[in-house]
mmCIF file of C-alpha atoms in Angstrom:
data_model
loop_
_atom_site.group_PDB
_atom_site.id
_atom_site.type_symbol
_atom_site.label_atom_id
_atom_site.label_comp_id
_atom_site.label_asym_id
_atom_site.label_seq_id
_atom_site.Cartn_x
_atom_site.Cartn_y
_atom_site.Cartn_z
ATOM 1 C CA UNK A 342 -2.346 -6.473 -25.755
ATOM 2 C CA UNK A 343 -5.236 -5.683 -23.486
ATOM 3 C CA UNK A 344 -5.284 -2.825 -20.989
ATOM 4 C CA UNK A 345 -7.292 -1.202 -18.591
ATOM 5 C CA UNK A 346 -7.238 2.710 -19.726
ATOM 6 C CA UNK A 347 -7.898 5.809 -18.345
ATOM 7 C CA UNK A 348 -8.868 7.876 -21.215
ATOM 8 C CA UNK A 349 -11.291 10.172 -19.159
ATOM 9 C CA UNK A 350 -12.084 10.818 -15.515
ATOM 10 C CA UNK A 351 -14.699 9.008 -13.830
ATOM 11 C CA UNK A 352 -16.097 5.628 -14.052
ATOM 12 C CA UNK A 353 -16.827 5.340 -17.384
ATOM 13 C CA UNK A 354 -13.556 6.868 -18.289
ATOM 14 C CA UNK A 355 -11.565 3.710 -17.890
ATOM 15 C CA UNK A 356 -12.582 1.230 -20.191
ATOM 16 C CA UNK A 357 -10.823 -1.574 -21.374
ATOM 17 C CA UNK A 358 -8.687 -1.247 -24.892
ATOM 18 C CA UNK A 359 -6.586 -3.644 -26.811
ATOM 19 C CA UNK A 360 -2.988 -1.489 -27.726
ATOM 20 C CA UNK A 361 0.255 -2.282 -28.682
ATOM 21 C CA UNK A 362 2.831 -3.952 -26.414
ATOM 22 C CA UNK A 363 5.194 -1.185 -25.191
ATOM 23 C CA UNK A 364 8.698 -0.930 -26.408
ATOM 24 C CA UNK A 365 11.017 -0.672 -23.523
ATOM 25 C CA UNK A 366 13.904 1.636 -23.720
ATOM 26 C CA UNK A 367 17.511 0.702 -23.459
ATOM 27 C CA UNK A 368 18.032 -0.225 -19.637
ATOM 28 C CA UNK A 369 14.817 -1.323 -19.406
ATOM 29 C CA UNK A 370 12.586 -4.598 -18.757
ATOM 30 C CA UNK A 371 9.752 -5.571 -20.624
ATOM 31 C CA UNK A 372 7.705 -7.742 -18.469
ATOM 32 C CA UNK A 373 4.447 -10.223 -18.792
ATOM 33 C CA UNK A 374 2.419 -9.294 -16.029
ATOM 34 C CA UNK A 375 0.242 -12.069 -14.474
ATOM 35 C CA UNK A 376 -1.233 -9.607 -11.561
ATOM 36 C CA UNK A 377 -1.981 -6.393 -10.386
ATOM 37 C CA UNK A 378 -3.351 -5.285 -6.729
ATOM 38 C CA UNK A 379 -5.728 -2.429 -6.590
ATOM 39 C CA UNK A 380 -4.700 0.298 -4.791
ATOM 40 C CA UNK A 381 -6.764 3.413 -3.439
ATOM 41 C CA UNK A 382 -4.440 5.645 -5.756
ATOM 42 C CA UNK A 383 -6.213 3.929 -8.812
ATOM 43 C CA UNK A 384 -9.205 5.100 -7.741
ATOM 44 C CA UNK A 385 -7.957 8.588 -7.250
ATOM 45 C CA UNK A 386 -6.388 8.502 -10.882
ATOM 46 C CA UNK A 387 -9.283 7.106 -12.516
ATOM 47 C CA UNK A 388 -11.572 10.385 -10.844
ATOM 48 C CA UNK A 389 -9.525 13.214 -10.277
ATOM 49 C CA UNK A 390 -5.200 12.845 -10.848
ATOM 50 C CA UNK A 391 -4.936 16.102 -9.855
ATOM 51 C CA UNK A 392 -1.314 16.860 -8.686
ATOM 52 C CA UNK A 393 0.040 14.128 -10.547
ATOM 53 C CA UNK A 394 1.806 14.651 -13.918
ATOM 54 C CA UNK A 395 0.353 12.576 -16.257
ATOM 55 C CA UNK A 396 -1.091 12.650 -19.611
ATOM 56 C CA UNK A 397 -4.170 11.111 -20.895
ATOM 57 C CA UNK A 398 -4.558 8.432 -22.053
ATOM 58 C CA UNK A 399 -2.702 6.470 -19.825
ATOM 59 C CA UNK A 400 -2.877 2.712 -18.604
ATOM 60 C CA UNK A 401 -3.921 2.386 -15.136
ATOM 61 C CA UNK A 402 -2.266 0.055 -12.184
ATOM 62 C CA UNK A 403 0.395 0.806 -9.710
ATOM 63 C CA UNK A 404 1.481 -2.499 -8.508
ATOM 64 C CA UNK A 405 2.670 -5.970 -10.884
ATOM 65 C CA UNK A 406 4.407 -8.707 -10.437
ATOM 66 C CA UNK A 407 4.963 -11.498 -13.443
ATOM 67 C CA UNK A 408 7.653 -12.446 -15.680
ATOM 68 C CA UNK A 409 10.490 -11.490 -17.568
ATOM 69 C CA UNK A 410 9.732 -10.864 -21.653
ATOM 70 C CA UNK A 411 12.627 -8.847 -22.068
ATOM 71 C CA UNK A 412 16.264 -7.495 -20.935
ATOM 72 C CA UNK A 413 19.269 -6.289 -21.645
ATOM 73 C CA UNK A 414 21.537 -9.105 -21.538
ATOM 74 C CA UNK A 415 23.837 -6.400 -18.813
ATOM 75 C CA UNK A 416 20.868 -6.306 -16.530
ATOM 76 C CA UNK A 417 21.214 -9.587 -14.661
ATOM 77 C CA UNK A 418 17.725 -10.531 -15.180
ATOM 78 C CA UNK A 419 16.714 -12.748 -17.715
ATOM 79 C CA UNK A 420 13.474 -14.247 -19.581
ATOM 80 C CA UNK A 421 11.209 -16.226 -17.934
ATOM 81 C CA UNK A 422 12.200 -14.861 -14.584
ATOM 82 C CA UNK A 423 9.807 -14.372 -11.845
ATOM 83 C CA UNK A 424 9.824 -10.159 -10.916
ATOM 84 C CA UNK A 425 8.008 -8.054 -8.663
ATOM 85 C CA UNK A 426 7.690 -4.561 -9.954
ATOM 86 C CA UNK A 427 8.992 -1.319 -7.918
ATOM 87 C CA UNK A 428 6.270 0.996 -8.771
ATOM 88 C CA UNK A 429 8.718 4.275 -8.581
ATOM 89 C CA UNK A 430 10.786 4.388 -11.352
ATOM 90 C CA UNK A 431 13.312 7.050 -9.757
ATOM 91 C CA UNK A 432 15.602 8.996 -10.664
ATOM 92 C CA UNK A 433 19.064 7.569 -8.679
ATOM 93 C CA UNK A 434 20.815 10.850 -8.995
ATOM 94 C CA UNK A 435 19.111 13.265 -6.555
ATOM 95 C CA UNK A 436 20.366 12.982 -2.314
ATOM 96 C CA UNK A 437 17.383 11.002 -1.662
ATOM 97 C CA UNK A 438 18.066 8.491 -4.334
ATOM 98 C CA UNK A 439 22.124 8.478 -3.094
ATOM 99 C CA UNK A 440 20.905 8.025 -0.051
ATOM 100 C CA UNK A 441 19.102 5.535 -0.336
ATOM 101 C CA UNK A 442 15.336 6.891 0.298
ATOM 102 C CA UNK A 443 13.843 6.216 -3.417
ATOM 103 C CA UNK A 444 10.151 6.947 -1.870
ATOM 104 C CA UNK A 445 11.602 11.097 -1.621
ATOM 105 C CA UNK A 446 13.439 11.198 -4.989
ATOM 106 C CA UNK A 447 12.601 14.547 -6.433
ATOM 107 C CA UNK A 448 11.713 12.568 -10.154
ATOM 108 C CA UNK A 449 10.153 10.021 -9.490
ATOM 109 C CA UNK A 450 7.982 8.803 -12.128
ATOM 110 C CA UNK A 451 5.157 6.407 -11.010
ATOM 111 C CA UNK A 452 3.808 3.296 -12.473
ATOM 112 C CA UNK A 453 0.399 3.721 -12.844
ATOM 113 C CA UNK A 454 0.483 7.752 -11.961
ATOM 114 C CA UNK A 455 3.061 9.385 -14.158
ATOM 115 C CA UNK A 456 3.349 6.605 -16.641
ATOM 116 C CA UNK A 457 1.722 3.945 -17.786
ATOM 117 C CA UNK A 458 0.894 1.487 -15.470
ATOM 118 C CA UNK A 459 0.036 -2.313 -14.576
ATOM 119 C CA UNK A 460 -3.217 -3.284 -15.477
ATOM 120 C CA UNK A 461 -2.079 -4.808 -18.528
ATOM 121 C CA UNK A 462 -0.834 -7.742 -20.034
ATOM 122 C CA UNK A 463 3.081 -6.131 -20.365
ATOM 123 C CA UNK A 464 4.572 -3.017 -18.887
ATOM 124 C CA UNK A 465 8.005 -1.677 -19.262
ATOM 125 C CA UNK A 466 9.925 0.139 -16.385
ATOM 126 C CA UNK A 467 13.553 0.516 -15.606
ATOM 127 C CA UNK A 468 15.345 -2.832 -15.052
ATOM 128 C CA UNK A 469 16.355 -1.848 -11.622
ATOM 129 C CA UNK A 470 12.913 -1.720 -10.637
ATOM 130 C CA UNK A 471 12.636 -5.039 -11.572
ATOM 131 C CA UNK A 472 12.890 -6.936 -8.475
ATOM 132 C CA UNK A 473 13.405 -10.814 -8.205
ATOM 133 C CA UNK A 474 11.424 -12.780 -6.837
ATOM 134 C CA UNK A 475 11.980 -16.851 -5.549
ATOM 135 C CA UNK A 476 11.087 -19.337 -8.607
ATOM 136 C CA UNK A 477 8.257 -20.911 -5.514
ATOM 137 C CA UNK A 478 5.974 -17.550 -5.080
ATOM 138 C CA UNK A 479 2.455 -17.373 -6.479
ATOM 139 C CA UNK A 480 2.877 -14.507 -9.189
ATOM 140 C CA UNK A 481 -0.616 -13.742 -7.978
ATOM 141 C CA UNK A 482 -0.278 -13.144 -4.290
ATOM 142 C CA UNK A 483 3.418 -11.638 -5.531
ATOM 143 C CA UNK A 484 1.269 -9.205 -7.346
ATOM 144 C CA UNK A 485 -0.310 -7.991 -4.284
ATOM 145 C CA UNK A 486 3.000 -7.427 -2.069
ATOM 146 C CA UNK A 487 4.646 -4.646 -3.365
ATOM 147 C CA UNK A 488 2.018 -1.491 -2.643
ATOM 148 C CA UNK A 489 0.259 -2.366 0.713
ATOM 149 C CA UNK A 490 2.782 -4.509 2.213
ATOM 150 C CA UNK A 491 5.879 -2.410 1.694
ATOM 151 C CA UNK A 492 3.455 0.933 2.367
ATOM 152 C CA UNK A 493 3.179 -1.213 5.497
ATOM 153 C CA UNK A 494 6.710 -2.198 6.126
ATOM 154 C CA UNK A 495 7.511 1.775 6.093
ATOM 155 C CA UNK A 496 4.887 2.965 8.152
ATOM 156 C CA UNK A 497 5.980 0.371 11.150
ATOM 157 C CA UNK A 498 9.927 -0.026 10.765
ATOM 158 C CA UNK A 499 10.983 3.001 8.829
ATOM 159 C CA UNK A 500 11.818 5.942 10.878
ATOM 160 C CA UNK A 501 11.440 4.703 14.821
ATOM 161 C CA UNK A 502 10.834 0.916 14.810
ATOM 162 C CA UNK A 503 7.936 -0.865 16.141
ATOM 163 C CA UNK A 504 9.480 -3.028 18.574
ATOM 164 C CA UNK A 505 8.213 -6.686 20.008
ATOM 165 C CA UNK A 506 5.774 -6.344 23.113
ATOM 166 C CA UNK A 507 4.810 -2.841 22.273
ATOM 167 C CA UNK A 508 0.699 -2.293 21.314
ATOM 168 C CA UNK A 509 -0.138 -0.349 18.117
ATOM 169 C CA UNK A 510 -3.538 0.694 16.590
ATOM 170 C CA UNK A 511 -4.895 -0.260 13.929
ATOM 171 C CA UNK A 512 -7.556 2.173 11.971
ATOM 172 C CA UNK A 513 -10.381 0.987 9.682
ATOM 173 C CA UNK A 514 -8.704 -2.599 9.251
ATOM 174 C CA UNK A 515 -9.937 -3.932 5.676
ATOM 175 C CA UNK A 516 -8.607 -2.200 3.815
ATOM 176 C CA UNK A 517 -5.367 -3.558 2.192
ATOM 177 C CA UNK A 518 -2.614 -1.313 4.303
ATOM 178 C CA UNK A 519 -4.551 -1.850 7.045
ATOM 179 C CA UNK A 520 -4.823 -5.671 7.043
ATOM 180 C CA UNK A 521 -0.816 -5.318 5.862
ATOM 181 C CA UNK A 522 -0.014 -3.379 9.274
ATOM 182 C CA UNK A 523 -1.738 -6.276 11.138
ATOM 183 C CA UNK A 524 0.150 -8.886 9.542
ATOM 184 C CA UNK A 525 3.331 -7.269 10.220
ATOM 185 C CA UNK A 526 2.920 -5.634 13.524
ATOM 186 C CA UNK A 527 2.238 -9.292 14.607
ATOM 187 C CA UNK A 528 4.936 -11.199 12.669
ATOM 188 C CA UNK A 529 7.028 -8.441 14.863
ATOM 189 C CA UNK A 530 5.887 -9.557 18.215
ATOM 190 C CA UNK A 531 3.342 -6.193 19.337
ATOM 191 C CA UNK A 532 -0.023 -6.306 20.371
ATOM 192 C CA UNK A 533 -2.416 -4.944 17.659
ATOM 193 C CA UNK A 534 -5.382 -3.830 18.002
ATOM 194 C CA UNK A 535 -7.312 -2.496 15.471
ATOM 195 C CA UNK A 536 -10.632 -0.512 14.283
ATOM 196 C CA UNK A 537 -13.700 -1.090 12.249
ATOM 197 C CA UNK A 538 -17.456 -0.232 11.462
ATOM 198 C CA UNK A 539 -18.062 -4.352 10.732
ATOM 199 C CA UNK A 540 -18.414 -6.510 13.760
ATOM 200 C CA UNK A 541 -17.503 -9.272 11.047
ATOM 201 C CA UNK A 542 -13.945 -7.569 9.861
ATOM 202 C CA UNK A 543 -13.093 -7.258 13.463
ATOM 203 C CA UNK A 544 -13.889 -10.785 13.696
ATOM 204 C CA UNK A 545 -11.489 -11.510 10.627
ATOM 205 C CA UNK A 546 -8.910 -9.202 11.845
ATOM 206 C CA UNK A 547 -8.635 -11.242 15.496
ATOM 207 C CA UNK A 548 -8.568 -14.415 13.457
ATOM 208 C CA UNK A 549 -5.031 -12.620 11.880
ATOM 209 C CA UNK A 550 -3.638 -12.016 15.373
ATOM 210 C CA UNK A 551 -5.508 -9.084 16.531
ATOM 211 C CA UNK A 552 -5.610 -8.500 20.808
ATOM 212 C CA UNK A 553 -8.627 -7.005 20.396
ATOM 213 C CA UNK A 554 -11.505 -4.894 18.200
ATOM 214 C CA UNK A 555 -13.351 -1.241 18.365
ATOM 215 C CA UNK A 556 -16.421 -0.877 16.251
ATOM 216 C CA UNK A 557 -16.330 2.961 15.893
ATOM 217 C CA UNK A 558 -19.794 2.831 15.440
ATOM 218 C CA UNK A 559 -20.884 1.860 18.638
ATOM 219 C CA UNK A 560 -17.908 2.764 20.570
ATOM 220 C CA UNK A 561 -16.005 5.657 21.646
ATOM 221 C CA UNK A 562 -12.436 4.583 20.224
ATOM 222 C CA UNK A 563 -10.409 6.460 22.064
ATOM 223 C CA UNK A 564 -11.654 5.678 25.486
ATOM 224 C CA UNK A 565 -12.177 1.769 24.676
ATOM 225 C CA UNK A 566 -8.553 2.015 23.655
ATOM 226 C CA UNK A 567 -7.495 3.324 27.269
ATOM 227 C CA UNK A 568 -9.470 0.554 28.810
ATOM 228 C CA UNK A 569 -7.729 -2.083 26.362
ATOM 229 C CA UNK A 570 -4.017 -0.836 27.641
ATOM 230 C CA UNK A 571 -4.774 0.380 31.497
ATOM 231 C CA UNK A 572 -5.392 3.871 30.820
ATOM 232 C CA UNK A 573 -1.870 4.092 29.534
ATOM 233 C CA UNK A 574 -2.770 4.131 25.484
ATOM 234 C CA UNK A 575 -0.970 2.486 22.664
ATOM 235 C CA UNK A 576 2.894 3.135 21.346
ATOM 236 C CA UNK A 577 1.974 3.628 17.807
ATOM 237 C CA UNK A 578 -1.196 4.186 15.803
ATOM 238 C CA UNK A 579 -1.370 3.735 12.095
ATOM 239 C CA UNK A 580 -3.435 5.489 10.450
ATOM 240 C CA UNK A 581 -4.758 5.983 6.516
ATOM 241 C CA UNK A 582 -8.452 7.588 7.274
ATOM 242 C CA UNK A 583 -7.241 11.015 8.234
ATOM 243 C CA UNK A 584 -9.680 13.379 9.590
ATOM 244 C CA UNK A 585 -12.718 11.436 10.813
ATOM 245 C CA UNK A 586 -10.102 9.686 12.993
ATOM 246 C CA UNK A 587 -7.511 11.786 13.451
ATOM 247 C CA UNK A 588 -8.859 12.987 16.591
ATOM 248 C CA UNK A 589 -9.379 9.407 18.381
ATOM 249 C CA UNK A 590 -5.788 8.292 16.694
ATOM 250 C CA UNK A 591 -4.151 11.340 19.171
ATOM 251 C CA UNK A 592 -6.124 10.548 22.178
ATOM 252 C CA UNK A 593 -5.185 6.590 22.097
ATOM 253 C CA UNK A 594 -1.466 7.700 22.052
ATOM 254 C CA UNK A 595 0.639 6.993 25.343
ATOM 255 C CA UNK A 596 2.379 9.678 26.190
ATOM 256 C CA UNK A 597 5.621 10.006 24.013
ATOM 257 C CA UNK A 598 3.733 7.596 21.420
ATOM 258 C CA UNK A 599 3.834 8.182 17.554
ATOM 259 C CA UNK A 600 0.608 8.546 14.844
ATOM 260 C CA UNK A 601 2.211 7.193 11.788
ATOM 261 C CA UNK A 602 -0.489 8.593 8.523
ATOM 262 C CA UNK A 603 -0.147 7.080 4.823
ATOM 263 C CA UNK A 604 -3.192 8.492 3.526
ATOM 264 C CA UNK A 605 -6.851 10.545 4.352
ATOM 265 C CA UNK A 606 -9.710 8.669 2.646
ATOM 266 C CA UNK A 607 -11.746 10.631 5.149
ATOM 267 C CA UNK A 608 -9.885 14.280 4.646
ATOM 268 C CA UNK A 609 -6.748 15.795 4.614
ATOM 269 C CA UNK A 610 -7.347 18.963 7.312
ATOM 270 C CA UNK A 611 -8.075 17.936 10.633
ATOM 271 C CA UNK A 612 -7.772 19.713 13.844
ATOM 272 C CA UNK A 613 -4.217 19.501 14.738
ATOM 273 C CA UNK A 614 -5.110 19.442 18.695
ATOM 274 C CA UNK A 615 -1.626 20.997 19.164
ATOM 275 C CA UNK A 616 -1.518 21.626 22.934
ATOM 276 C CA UNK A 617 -2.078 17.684 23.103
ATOM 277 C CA UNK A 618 0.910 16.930 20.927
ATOM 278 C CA UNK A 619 3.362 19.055 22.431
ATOM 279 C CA UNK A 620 1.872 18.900 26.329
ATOM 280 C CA UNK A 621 1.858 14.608 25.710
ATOM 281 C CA UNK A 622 5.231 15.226 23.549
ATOM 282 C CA UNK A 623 3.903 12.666 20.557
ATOM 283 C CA UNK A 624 5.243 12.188 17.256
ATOM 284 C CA UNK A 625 3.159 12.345 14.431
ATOM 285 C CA UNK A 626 4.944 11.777 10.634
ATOM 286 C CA UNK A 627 3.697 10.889 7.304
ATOM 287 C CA UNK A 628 4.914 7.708 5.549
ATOM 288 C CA UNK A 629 4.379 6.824 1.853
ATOM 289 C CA UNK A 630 6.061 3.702 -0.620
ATOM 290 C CA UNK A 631 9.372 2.207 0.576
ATOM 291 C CA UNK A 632 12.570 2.265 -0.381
ATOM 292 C CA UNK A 633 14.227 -0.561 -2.384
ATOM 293 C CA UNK A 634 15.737 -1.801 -0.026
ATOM 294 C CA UNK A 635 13.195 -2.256 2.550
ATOM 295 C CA UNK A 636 10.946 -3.798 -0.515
ATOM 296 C CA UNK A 637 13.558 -6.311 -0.678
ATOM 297 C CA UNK A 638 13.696 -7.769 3.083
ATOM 298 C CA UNK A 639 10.060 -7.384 2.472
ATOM 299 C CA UNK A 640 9.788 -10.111 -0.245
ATOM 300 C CA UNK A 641 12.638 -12.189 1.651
ATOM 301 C CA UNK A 642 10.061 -12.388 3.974
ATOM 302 C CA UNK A 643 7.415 -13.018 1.776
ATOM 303 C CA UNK A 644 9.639 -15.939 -0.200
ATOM 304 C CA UNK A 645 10.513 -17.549 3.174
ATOM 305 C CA UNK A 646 6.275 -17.572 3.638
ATOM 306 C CA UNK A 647 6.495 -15.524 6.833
ATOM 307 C CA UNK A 648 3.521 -13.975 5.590
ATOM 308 C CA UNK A 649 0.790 -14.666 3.246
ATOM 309 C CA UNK A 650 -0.874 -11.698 1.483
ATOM 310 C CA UNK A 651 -4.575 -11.867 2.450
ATOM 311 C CA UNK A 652 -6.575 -11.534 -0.564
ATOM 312 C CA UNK A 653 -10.048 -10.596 -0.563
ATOM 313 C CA UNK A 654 -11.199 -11.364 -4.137
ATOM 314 C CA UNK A 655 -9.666 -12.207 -7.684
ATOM 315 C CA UNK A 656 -10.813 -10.431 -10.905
ATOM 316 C CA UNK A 657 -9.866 -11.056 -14.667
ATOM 317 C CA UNK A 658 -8.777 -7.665 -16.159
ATOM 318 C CA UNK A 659 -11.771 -7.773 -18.361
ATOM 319 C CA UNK A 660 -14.217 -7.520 -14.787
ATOM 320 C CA UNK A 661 -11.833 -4.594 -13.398
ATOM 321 C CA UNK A 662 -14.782 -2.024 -13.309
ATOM 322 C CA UNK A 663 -16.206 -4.839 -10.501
ATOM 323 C CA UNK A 664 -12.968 -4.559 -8.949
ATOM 324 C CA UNK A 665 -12.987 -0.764 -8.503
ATOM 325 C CA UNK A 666 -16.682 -1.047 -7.151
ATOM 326 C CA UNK A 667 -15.716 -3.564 -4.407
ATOM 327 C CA UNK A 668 -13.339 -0.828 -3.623
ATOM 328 C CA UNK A 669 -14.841 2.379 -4.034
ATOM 329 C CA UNK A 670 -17.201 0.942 -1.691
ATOM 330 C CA UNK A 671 -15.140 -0.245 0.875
ATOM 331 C CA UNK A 672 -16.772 -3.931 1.275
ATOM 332 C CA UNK A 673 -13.034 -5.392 1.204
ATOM 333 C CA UNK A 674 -10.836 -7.390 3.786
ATOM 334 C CA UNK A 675 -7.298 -7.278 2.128
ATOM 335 C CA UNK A 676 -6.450 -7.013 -1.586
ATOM 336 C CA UNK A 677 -8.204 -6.990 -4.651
ATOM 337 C CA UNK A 678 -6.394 -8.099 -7.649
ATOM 338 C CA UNK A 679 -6.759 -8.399 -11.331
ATOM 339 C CA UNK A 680 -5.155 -11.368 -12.596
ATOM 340 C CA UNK A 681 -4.123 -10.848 -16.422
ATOM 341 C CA UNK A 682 -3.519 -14.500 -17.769
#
């Protein structure tokens, strides 16, 4: 089969390869994957992986969706059946995992970071992180849901909801969380609005739903924000840039508000402005993956077309080194995808 493989870091590093299918282990699915969104973890694997358990090389991708090849016949999935693949093949015996809260098990082995991943045209992971999907979904937009979407689901509903008529924040929308948060913060009845350095993704990012757009730019953020709400500020800001923002993200807070962070493209030390948090009371918590569970209202959601994934461009594995361009250089609205059929 053909795979996209990391067999060095940097660019030229991952190259494409043709290797044998993998043979899944007893409780586990083999499936035919027919797409894969990139993520900014791939990116991060491909150059540096450091932290991450892993052994090169290794095939690259941490979100799938396609078909059934193969199962046990105990394992209530069957050939030819349309699956979304949970990326975190976890452990189910540590408290997280009992509890429910996959994203924290203490074993988690990754698609993608700890173990081979997506990009190719099988993978094998545990059966029960095979998730079904409705016969009607495009396997292609499917294969976009499961990494930005869910990372967005979490972020907005996991610990203190976002609730209908409440305003969040936005930060650098393209991106693929990003434009996720938007879609959902809006399918849940808030006011979003969101950030950008392109006049033309704010433009995109109203024609989602969006109340209104900051070019950061050409605009002091945090005081357009107070303008935007009646000096008041927002309820919740989202926010995957990390230190170039980090400061605006804690001034646009009301008082009592939340910063919600998933990642920190920009830096992962900023000032922690605590006299603000503690004097304004504000929550700020990290958020990462989702938990089965909350993948699977997700694609009930998706299925019942609540949502459609917004996809900025389709590559063929064999043009994926075009695909990580578009995204190292940040020139995306939504998801990029490699399509492997």
């Amino acid at each position: 089969m053909k795979a996209a493989v990391i067999e060095a870091r940097g660019r030229a590093g991952l190259v494409l390869r043709d290797i044998p299918v993998p043979v899944r282990q007893p409780g586990e699915v083999l499936v035919r994957v027919h797409a894969g969104g990139l993520n900014r973890v791939d990116l991060y694997m491909r150059d540096n992986g450091v932290g991450i358990t892993h052994t090169l090389p290794q095939t690259a991708g941490v979100e799938a969706a396609g078909v059934i090849a193969e199962a046990d016949a105990d394992s209530g999935l069957v050939a030819g059946q349309k699956v979304a693949i949970f990326a975190n093949a976890f452990c189910g015996k540590c408290r997280y995992c009992l509890a429910g809260d996959q994203p924290l098990c203490v074993r988690a082995h990754i698609m993608g970071e700890h173990r081979d991943g997506g990009f190719a045209e099988y993978v094998a992971m545990p059966a029960r992180c095979a998730l079904p999907l409705p016969d009607h979904v495009d396997l292609v937009e499917a294969g976009v849901v499961l990494t930005a979407h869910a990372t967005a689901w979490r972020m907005l509903f996991g610990k203190r909801a976002l609730r209908p008529g409440e305003t969040a924040l936005v930060v650098g929308v393209g991106g693929g969380v990003a434009v996720a948060c938007l879609q959902l913060a809006v399918q849940a009845g808030a006011r979003v609005l969101v950030t950008s350095s392109s006049d033309d993704k704010l433009a995109r990012a109203k024609a989602l739903g969006a109340s209104g757009g900051i070019n950061y730019r050409s605009e002091k953020v945090a005081k357009r924000v107070l303008e935007m709400t009646n000096g008041e500020g927002v309820d919740m800001v989202l926010d995957s840039s990390g230190a170039a923002s980090w400061d605006d993200s804690l001034r646009s807070l009301r008082r009592g508000g939340r910063l919600v962070t998933c990642g920190a493209t920009t830096g992962s030390n900023p000032g922690a402005d605590l006299q603000r948090i503690f004097i304004r009371q504000l929550e700020v918590y990290g958020s990462t993956g989702a938990s089965i569970e909350e993948c699977r209202q997700l694609i009930a959601l998706f299925g019942r077309g609540a949502f459609k994934p917004v996809i900025d461009q389709r590559f063929a594995l064999e043009d994926f080194a075009a695909a990580y361009d578009r995204l190292e250089r940040g020139d995306q609205f939504g998801k990029l995808v490699l399509t492997m059929t």
